[in-house]
Short mmCIF file of C-alpha atoms in Angstrom, two decimals:
data_model
loop_
_atom_site.label_atom_id
_atom_site.label_comp_id
_atom_site.label_asym_id
_atom_site.label_seq_id
_atom_site.Cartn_x
_atom_site.Cartn_y
_atom_site.Cartn_z
CA LEU P 1 133.12 21.79 44.45
CA PHE P 2 134.78 20.17 41.42
CA LEU P 3 131.44 18.93 40.11
CA THR P 4 129.95 22.43 40.42
CA ARG P 5 132.80 24.02 38.43
CA TRP P 6 132.57 21.30 35.78
CA ALA P 7 128.77 21.38 35.48
CA PHE P 8 128.35 25.16 35.79
CA PRO P 9 131.49 26.96 34.53
CA SER P 10 129.69 30.30 34.63
CA LEU P 11 129.58 30.05 38.42
CA CYS P 12 133.34 30.57 38.60
CA ARG P 13 132.95 34.06 37.14
CA ARG P 14 129.92 35.25 39.07
CA PRO P 15 129.88 38.74 40.59
CA ARG P 16 130.45 38.88 44.32
CA TRP P 17 127.06 40.38 45.06
CA ILE P 18 125.26 37.24 43.84
CA SER P 19 125.23 34.40 46.33
CA ALA P 20 126.08 30.85 45.26
CA THR P 21 122.47 29.68 45.65
CA ALA P 22 121.16 32.54 43.52
CA ALA P 23 123.73 31.79 40.84
CA MET P 24 122.74 28.11 40.86
CA ALA P 25 119.10 29.14 40.49
CA PHE P 26 119.96 31.25 37.43
CA ALA P 27 121.99 28.41 35.94
CA SER P 28 119.31 25.79 36.61
CA GLN P 29 116.76 27.90 34.74
CA GLY P 30 119.11 28.11 31.79
CA GLY P 31 119.75 31.82 32.26
CA ALA P 32 123.09 33.51 32.55
CA VAL P 33 124.31 35.19 35.70
CA PRO P 34 123.63 38.94 35.43
CA SER P 35 126.68 41.13 34.99
CA MET P 36 127.59 44.14 37.10
CA ARG P 37 128.56 46.37 34.18
CA PRO P 38 127.04 49.85 34.43
CA SER P 39 124.94 51.00 31.52
CA TRP P 40 126.35 54.55 31.57
CA PRO P 41 129.80 55.72 30.48
CA GLN P 42 132.40 56.25 33.18
CA ALA P 43 133.80 59.71 33.84
CA GLY P 44 137.49 60.40 34.31
CA PRO P 45 139.16 61.42 37.58
CA PRO P 46 138.20 64.81 39.03
CA ALA P 47 140.44 67.76 38.21
CA LYS P 48 142.74 69.02 40.97
CA ARG P 49 142.70 72.70 41.78
CA ALA P 50 143.60 74.96 44.66
CA ARG P 51 140.82 75.56 47.12
CA ILE P 52 140.79 79.16 48.27
CA ALA P 53 137.77 79.25 50.54
CA PRO P 54 138.44 80.63 54.01
CA SER P 55 134.79 80.39 55.01
CA GLY P 56 132.50 77.37 54.94
CA GLY P 57 132.64 73.84 56.23
CA THR P 58 135.72 72.70 54.30
CA THR P 59 138.41 74.51 56.30
CA ALA P 60 139.79 74.63 59.83
CA THR P 61 140.88 77.51 62.03
CA GLY P 62 144.09 77.70 64.00
CA GLU P 63 145.40 79.69 66.91
CA VAL P 64 149.09 80.38 67.51
CA ARG P 65 150.67 82.20 70.47
CA PHE P 66 154.24 83.52 70.25
CA ALA P 67 156.81 84.38 72.91
CA ASP P 68 156.97 88.04 71.85
CA PRO P 69 154.78 90.48 69.89
CA ALA P 70 157.44 91.00 67.19
CA ALA P 71 157.09 87.37 66.11
CA ALA P 72 153.31 87.80 65.84
CA GLN P 73 153.84 90.85 63.63
CA LEU P 74 156.17 88.81 61.38
CA ALA P 75 153.52 86.08 61.14
CA LEU P 76 151.02 88.58 59.73
CA ASP P 77 153.20 88.75 56.61
CA LEU P 78 152.44 85.06 55.95
CA SER P 79 148.78 85.86 55.19
CA GLY P 80 148.00 84.49 51.72
CA SER P 81 150.60 81.71 52.00
CA MET P 82 149.67 78.27 50.72
CA ILE P 83 149.42 75.39 53.20
CA GLY P 84 148.62 72.27 51.23
CA ASP P 85 146.27 73.57 48.51
CA HIS P 86 144.71 76.17 50.82
CA ALA P 87 145.51 79.87 51.00
CA VAL P 88 145.48 80.91 54.66
CA GLU P 89 144.51 84.21 56.25
CA VAL P 90 146.55 85.33 59.25
CA GLU P 91 145.29 88.08 61.52
CA LEU P 92 146.15 89.39 64.95
CA ASP P 93 143.67 88.13 67.56
CA SER P 94 141.74 91.10 68.97
CA GLY P 95 141.30 89.33 72.31
CA SER P 96 145.03 89.07 72.93
CA ARG P 97 146.15 91.47 75.68
CA ASP P 98 149.85 91.33 74.85
CA SER P 99 149.51 91.07 71.01
CA THR P 100 151.22 87.67 70.84
CA ARG P 101 148.24 85.61 69.59
CA ILE P 102 147.21 85.21 65.96
CA THR P 103 144.25 83.48 64.29
CA VAL P 104 144.81 81.43 61.14
CA ARG P 105 141.80 80.79 58.88
CA GLY P 106 141.55 78.55 55.82
CA LEU P 107 143.63 75.60 57.04
CA PRO P 108 142.97 72.18 55.47
CA LEU P 109 140.70 69.91 57.50
CA GLY P 110 142.71 67.52 59.65
CA TYR P 111 145.70 69.85 59.81
CA ASP P 112 147.69 68.98 62.92
CA TRP P 113 148.76 71.49 65.58
CA ARG P 114 152.35 70.23 65.27
CA ASP P 115 152.42 71.15 61.60
CA LEU P 116 150.95 74.56 62.43
CA LYS P 117 153.64 75.10 65.07
CA ASP P 118 156.38 74.07 62.63
CA PHE P 119 155.02 76.38 59.91
CA PHE P 120 155.01 79.46 62.18
CA ALA P 121 158.33 78.64 63.85
CA GLN P 122 159.99 80.62 61.05
CA CYS P 123 158.60 83.80 62.65
CA GLY P 124 159.77 83.16 66.20
CA THR P 125 159.31 80.98 69.27
CA VAL P 126 155.83 79.39 69.31
CA LYS P 127 154.41 78.97 72.80
CA PHE P 128 151.00 77.48 71.87
CA ALA P 129 149.34 76.04 68.76
CA ASP P 130 145.84 74.66 68.22
CA CYS P 131 143.71 73.62 65.23
CA VAL P 132 139.91 73.47 65.31
CA SER P 133 137.66 72.45 62.41
CA SER P 134 134.89 74.83 61.40
CA GLY P 135 132.32 72.62 63.15
CA GLY P 136 133.97 73.35 66.48
CA LEU P 137 135.49 69.89 66.92
CA SER P 138 139.20 69.23 67.07
CA PRO P 139 140.33 67.22 64.04
CA SER P 140 142.44 64.89 66.15
CA SER P 141 142.67 64.00 69.79
CA GLY P 142 145.32 65.94 71.62
CA SER P 143 145.18 68.84 69.19
CA THR P 144 146.29 71.39 71.76
CA ALA P 145 149.83 71.81 72.94
CA GLU P 146 151.57 74.19 75.29
CA VAL P 147 155.06 74.28 73.82
#
């Protein structure tokens, strides 16, 4: 190992994608080890902005059930609130017989049901909370809870 570093000092600075045997072949032919520098200029970091897109594959949908219909009516006032960088839409679920269930659209992907429950706890007692991504799959295991 010492002899290799002494005889071929360029091997100590070789890119990781070149194996030791390939680097020795380059050095034995008198050539330099190729660099990994890109030939195009690098762009800066992407700009951050709020994503307001309730439809599409970048958001999740939530369902919240309250103990009483008055709490569900209070939750409707939270439509347009920001959760993360997403503006959410809150509407009363038409399939609810007792008017205690709401549907929340525009949640960030991976949003947890516990966070959804905590967010809507300001309106009243939450009995059930669930988050489902737009593809129909739950973002995490155990995403449903009967509170």
